[in-house]
PDB file of C-alpha atoms in Angstrom:
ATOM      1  CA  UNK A   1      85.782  76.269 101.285  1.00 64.00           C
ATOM      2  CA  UNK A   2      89.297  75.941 101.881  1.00 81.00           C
ATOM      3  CA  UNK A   3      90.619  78.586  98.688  1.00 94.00           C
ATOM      4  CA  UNK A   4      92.555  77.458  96.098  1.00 97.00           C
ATOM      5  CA  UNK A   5      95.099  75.123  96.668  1.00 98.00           C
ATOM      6  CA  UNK A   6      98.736  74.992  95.543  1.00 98.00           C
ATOM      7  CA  UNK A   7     101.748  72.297  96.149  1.00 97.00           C
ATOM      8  CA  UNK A   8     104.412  72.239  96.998  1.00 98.00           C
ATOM      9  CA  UNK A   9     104.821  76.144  98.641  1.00 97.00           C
ATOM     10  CA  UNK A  10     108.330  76.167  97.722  1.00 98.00           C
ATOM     11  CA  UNK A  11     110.555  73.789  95.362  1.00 97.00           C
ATOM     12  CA  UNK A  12     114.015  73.843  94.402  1.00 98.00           C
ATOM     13  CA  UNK A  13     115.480  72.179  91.765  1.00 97.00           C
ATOM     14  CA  UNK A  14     118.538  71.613  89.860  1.00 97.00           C
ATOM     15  CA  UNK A  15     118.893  72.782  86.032  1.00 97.00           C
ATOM     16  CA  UNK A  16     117.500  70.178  84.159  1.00 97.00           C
ATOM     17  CA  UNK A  17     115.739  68.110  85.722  1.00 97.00           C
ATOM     18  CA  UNK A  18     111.747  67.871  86.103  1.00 97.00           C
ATOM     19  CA  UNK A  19     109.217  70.251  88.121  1.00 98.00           C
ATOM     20  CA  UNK A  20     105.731  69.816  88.609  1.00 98.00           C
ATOM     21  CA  UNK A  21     103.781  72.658  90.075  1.00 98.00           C
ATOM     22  CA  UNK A  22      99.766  71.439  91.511  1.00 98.00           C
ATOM     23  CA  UNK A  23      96.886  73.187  91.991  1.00 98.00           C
ATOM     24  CA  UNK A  24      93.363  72.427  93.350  1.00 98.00           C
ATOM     25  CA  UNK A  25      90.795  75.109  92.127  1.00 97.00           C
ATOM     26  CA  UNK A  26      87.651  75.990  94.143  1.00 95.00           C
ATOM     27  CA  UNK A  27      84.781  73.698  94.083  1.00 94.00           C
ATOM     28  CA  UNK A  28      82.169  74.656  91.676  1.00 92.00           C
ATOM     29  CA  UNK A  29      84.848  77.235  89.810  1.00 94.00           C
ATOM     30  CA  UNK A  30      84.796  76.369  85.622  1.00 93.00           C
ATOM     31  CA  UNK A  31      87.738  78.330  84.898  1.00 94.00           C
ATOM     32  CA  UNK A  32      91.478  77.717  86.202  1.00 96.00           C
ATOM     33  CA  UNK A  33      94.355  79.974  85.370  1.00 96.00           C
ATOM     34  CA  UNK A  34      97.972  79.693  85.581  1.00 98.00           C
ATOM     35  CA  UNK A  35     100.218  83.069  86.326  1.00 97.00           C
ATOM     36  CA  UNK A  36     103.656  83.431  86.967  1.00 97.00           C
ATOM     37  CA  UNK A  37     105.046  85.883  88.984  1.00 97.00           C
ATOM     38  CA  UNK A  38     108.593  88.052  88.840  1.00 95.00           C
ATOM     39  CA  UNK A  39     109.792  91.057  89.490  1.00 91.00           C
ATOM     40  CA  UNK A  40     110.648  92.193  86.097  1.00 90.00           C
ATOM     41  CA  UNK A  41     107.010  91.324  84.241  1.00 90.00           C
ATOM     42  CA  UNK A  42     104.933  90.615  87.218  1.00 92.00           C
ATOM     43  CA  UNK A  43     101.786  88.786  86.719  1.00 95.00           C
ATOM     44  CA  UNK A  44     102.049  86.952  83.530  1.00 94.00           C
ATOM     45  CA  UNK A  45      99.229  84.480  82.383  1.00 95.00           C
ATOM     46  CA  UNK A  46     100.254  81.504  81.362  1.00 97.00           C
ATOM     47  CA  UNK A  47      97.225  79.025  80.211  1.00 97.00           C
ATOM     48  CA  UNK A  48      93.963  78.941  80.984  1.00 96.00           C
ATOM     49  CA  UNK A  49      90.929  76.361  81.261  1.00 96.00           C
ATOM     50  CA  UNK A  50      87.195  76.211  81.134  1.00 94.00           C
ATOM     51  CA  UNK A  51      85.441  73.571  81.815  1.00 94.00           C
ATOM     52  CA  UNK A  52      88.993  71.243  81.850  1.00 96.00           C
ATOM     53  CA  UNK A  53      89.676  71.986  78.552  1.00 96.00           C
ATOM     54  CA  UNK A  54      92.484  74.597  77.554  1.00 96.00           C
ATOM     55  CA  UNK A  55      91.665  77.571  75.814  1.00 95.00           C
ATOM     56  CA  UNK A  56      94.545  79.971  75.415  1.00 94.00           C
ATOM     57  CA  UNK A  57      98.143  78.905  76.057  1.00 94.00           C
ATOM     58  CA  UNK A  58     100.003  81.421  74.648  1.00 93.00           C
ATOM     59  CA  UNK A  59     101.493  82.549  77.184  1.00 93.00           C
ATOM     60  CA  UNK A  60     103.216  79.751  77.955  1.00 95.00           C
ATOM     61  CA  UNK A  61     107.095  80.631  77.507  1.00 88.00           C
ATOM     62  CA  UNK A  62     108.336  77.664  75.598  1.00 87.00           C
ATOM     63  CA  UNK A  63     107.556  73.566  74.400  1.00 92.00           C
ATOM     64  CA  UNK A  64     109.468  73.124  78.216  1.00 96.00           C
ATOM     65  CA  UNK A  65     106.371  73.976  79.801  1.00 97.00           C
ATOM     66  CA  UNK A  66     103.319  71.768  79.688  1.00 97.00           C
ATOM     67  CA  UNK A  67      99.919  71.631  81.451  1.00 98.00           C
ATOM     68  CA  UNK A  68      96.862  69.974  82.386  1.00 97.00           C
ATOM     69  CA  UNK A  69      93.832  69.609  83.845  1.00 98.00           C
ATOM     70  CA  UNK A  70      92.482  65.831  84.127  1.00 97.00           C
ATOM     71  CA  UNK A  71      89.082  66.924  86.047  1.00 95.00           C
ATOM     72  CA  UNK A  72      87.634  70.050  87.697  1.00 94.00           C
ATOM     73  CA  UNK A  73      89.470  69.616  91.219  1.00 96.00           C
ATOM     74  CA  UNK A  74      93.324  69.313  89.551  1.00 97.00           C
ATOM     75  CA  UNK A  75      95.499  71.074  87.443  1.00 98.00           C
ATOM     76  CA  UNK A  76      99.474  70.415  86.992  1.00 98.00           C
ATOM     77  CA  UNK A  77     102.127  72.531  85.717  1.00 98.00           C
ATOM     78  CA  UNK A  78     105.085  70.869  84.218  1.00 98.00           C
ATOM     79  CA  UNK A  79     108.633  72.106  83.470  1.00 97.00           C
ATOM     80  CA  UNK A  80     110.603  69.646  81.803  1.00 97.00           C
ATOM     81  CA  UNK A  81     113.784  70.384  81.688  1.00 96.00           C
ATOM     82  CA  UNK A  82     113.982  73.164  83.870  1.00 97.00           C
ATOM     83  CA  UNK A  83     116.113  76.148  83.521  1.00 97.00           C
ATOM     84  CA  UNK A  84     117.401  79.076  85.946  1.00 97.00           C
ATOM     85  CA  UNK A  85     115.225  81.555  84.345  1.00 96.00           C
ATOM     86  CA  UNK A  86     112.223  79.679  85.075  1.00 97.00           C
ATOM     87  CA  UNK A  87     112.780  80.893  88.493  1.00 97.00           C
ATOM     88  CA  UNK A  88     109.843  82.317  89.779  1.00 98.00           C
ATOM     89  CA  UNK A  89     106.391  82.310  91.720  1.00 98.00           C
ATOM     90  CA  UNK A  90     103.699  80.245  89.941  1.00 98.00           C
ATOM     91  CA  UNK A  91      99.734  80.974  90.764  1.00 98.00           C
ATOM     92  CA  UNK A  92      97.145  79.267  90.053  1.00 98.00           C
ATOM     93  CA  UNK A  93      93.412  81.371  90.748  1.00 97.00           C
ATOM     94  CA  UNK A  94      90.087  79.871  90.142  1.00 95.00           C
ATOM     95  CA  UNK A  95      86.655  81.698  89.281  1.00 93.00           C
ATOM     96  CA  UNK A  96      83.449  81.385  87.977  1.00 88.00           C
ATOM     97  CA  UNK A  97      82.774  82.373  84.049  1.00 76.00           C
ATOM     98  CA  UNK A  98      86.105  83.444  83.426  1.00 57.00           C
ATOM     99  CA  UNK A  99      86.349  87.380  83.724  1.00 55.00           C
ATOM    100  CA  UNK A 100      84.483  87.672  87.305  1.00 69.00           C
ATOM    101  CA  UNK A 101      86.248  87.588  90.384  1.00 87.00           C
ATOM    102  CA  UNK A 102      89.342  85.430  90.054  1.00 93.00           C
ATOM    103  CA  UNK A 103      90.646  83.760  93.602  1.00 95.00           C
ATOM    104  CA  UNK A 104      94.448  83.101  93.871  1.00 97.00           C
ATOM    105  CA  UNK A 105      96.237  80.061  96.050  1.00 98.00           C
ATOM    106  CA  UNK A 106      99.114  81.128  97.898  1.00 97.00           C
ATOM    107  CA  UNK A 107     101.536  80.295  94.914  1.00 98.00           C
ATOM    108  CA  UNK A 108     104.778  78.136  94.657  1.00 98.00           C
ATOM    109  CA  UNK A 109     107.885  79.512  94.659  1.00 98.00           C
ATOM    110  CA  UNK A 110     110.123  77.402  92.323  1.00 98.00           C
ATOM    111  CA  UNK A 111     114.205  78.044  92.784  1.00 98.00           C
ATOM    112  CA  UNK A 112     116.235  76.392  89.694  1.00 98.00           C
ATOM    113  CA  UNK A 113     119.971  76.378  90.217  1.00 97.00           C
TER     114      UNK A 113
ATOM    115  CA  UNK B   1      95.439  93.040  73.733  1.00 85.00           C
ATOM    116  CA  UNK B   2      94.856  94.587  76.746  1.00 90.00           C
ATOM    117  CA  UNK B   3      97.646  97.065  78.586  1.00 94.00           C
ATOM    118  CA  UNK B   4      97.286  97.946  82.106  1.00 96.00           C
ATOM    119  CA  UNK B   5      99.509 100.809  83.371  1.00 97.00           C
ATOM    120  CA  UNK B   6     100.034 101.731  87.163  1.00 98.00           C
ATOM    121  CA  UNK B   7     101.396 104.024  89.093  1.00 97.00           C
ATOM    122  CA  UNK B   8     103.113 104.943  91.266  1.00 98.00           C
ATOM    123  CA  UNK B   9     105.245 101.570  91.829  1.00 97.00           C
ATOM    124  CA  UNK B  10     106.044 102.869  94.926  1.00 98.00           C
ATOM    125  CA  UNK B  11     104.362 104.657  97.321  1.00 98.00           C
ATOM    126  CA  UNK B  12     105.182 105.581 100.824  1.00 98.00           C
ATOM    127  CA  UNK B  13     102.553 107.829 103.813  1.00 98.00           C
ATOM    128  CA  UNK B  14     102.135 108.534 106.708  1.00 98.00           C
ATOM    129  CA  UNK B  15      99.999 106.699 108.475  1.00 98.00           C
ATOM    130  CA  UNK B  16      95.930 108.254 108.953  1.00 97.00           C
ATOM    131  CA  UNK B  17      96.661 109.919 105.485  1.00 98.00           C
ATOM    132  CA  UNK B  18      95.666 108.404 102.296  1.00 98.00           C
ATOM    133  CA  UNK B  19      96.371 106.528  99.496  1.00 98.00           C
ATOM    134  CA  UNK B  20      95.741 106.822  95.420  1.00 98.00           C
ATOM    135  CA  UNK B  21      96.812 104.595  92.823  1.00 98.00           C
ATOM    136  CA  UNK B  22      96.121 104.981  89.656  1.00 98.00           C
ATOM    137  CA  UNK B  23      95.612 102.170  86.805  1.00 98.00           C
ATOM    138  CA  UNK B  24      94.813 102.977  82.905  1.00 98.00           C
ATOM    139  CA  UNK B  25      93.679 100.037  80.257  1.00 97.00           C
ATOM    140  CA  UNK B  26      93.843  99.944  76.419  1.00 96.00           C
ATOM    141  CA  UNK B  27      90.626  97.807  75.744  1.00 93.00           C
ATOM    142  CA  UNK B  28      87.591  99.841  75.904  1.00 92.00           C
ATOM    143  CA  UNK B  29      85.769  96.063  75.201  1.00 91.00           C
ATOM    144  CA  UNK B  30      86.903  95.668  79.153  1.00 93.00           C
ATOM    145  CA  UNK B  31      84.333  96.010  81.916  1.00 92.00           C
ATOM    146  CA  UNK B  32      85.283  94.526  85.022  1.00 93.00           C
ATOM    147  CA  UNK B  33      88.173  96.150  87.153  1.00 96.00           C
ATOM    148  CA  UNK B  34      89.223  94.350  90.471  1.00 96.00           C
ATOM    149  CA  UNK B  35      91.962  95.313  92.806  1.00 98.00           C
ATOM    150  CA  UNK B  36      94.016  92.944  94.554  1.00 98.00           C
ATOM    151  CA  UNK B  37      96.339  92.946  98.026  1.00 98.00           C
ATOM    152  CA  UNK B  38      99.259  90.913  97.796  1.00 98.00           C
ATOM    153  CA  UNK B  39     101.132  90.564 101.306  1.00 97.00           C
ATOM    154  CA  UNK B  40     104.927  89.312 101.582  1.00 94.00           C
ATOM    155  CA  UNK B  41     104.846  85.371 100.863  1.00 92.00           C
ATOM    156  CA  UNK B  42     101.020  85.242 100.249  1.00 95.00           C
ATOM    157  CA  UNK B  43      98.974  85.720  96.810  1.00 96.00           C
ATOM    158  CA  UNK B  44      97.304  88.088  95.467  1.00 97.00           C
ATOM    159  CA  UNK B  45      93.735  88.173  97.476  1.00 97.00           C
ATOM    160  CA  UNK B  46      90.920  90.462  96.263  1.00 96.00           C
ATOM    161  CA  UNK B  47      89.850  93.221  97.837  1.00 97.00           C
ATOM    162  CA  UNK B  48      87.631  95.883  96.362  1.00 96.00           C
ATOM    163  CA  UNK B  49      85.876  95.162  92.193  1.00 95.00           C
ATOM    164  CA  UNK B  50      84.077  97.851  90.128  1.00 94.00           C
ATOM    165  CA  UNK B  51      82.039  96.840  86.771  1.00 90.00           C
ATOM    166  CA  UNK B  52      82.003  99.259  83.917  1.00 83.00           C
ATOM    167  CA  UNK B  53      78.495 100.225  84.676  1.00 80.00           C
ATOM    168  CA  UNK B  54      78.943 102.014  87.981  1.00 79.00           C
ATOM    169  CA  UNK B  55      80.985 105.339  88.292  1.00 90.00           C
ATOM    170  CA  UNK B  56      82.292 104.662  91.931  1.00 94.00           C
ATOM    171  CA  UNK B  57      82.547 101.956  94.639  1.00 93.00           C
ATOM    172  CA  UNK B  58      83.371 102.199  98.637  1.00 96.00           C
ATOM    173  CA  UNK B  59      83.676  99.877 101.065  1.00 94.00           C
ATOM    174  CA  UNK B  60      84.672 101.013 104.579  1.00 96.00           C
ATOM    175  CA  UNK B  61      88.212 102.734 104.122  1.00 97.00           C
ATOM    176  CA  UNK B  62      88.471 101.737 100.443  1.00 98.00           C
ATOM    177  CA  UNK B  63      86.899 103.362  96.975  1.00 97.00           C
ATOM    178  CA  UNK B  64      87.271 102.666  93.794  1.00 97.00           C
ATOM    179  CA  UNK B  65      86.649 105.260  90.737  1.00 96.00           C
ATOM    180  CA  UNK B  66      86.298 104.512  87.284  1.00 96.00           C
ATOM    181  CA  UNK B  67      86.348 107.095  84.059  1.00 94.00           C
ATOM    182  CA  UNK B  68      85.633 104.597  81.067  1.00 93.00           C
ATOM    183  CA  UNK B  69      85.678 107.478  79.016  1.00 93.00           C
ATOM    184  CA  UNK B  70      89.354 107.937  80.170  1.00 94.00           C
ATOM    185  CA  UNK B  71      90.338 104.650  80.677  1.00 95.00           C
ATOM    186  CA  UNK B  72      91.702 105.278  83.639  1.00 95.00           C
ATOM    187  CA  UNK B  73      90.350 103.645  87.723  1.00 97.00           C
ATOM    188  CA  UNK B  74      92.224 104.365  90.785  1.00 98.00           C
ATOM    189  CA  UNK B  75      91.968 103.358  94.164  1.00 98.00           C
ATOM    190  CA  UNK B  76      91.720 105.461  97.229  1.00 98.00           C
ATOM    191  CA  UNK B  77      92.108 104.193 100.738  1.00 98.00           C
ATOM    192  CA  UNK B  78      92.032 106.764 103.575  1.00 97.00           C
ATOM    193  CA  UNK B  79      92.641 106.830 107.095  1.00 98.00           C
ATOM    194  CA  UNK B  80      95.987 104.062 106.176  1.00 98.00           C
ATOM    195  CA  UNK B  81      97.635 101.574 108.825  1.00 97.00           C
ATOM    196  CA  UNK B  82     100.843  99.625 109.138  1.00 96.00           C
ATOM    197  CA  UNK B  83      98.419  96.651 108.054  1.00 96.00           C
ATOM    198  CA  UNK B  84      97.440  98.443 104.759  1.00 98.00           C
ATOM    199  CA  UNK B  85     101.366  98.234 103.587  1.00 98.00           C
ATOM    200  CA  UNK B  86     101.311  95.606 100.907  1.00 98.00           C
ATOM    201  CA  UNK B  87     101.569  95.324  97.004  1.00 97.00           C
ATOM    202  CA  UNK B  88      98.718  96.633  95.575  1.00 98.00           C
ATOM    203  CA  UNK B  89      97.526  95.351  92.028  1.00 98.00           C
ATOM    204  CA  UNK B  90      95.043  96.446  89.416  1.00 98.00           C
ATOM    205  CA  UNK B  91      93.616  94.216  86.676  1.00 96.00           C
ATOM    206  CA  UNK B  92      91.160  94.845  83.837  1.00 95.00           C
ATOM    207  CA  UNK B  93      89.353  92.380  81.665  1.00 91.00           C
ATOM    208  CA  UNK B  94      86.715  91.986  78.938  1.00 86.00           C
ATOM    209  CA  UNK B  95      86.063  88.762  77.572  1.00 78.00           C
ATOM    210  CA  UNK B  96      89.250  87.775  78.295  1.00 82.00           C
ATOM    211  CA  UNK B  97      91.099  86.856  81.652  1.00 89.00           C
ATOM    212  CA  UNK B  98      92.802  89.513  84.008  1.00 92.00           C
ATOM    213  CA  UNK B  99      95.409  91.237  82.402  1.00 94.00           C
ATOM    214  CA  UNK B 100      97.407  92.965  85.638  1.00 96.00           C
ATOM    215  CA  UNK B 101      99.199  95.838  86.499  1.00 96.00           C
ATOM    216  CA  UNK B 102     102.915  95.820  87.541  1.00 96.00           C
ATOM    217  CA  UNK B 103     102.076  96.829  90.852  1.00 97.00           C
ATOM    218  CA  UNK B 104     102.529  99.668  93.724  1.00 97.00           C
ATOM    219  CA  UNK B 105     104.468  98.987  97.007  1.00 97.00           C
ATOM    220  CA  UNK B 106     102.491 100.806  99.660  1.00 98.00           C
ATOM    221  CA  UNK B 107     104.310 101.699 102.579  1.00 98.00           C
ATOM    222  CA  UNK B 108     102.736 102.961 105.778  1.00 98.00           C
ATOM    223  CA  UNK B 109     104.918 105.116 108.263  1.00 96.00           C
ATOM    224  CA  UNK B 110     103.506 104.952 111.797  1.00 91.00           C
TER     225      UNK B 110
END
C-alpha cells in the first residue's frame, strides 16, 4: 500500500480566498483524522470520521473550516476564506478502529499571506 | 480530556549514548501509548506502541516503559546515531483518538 496520501505538499494562498487540503486514507482503514500542526500547539485534532461519517469536530477552529468525506478513499479539508493564522501543516492519518495504530501522510504545508 | 505532557523539548547527546523521554497522561480510561518519529518535511511515522497491559516493550535499540499507576511512559533508545535526530512524539488514547505530546527535538552529536 502506498500510505496515506495528501495533496497538494505545499500551497500558498492569499488572505481570503479558498483552500482545499486532500487526503486519501489507507485502503481498508474506517477511521480518518485531520491534525494540524504548529509550533506553538503542535498536533491539534481537528475532525474525525468512522466509517465516512463525522464524529467529533470540535476541534475545528472556526465556521471557516469545513470537511468531508464523500467515500472511504477521500477526505477534503476546506478553508473558506482563509486567514494568515491558518498558516500551518495539515495531516491527515488513517487507522483501523479508531484508537490503534494511526498512520500519517506526509502533510500539506499551507502558507496564507 | 486527555493531557499529555513531555519532556524534555529538547534534547541533545552524544552519539553511542542514550536517549529518555518522558511523557505523562491525565486519563487513566487510556490504554494504548504509541511513539512517533517525525523527520524535517515528513510526518509523523510510528515507531515503537505499548498497550496498557504490558509493563515494557523493546525493539532492537528502542524500549518503551509504562507505569499506569503513575501515568507516566518514556522512551529509551540506546546506542543513538546522527539518523536517530528527529522530533520525537508521544500520544495516549482511550476511546478516543491520539491526543499528542508537544514534542522533543533529539539531537545526535557525532
Amino acid at each position: 500500500d502506498a500510505g496515506v496520501i495528501q495533496s497538494p505538499r505545499h500551497e500558498v494562498t492569499e488572505m481570503g480566498q479558498e483552500v482545499t487540503l486532500r487526503c486519501k486514507p489507507i485502503s481498508g482503514h474506517d477511521y480518518l483524522f485531520w491534525y494540524r500542526q504548529t509550533m506553538m500547539r503542535g498536533l491539534e485534532l481537528l475532525i474525525y470520521f468512522n466509517n465516512n461519517v463525522p464524529i467529533d469536530d470540535s476541534g475545528m477552529p472556526e465556521d471557516r473550516f469545513s470537511a468531508k468525506m464523500p467515500n472511504a478513499s477521500f477526505s477534503t479539508l476546506k478553508i473558506q476564506p482563509s486567514e494568515p493564522r491558518d498558516s500551518a501543516v495539515y495531516f491527515c492519518a488513517s487507522s483501523l478502529k479508531g484508537t490503534a495504530k494511526a498512520f500519517f501522510g506526509q502533510g500539506t504545508r499551507l502558507t496564507v499571506v | 480530556g486527555e493531557n499529555v505532557e513531555q519532556h524534555p523539548s529538547t534534547l541533545s547527546v552524544q552519539e553511542g549514548d542514550s536517549a529518555v523521554i518522558k511523557c505523562t497522561y491525565s486519563d487513566s480510561a487510556s490504554n494504548y501509548f504509541p511513539w512517533y518519529k517525525q523527520e524535517l518535511g515528513k510526518g509523523p511515522q510510528l515507531i515503537i506502541d505499548i498497550r496498557s497491559n504490558v509493563g515494557e516493550k523493546k525493539d532492537q535499540r528502542i524500549a518503551v516503559t509504562l507505569n499506569k499507576t503513575a501515568k507516566h511512559f518514556s522512551l529509551h533508545i540506546t546506542e543513538t546515531q546522527p539518523e536517530d535526530s528527529a522530533v520525537y512524539f508521544c500520544a495516549a488514547s482511550g476511546n478516543t483518538p491520539l491526543v499528542f505530546g508537544k514534542g522533543t527535538r533529539l539531537s545526535v552529536i557525532a
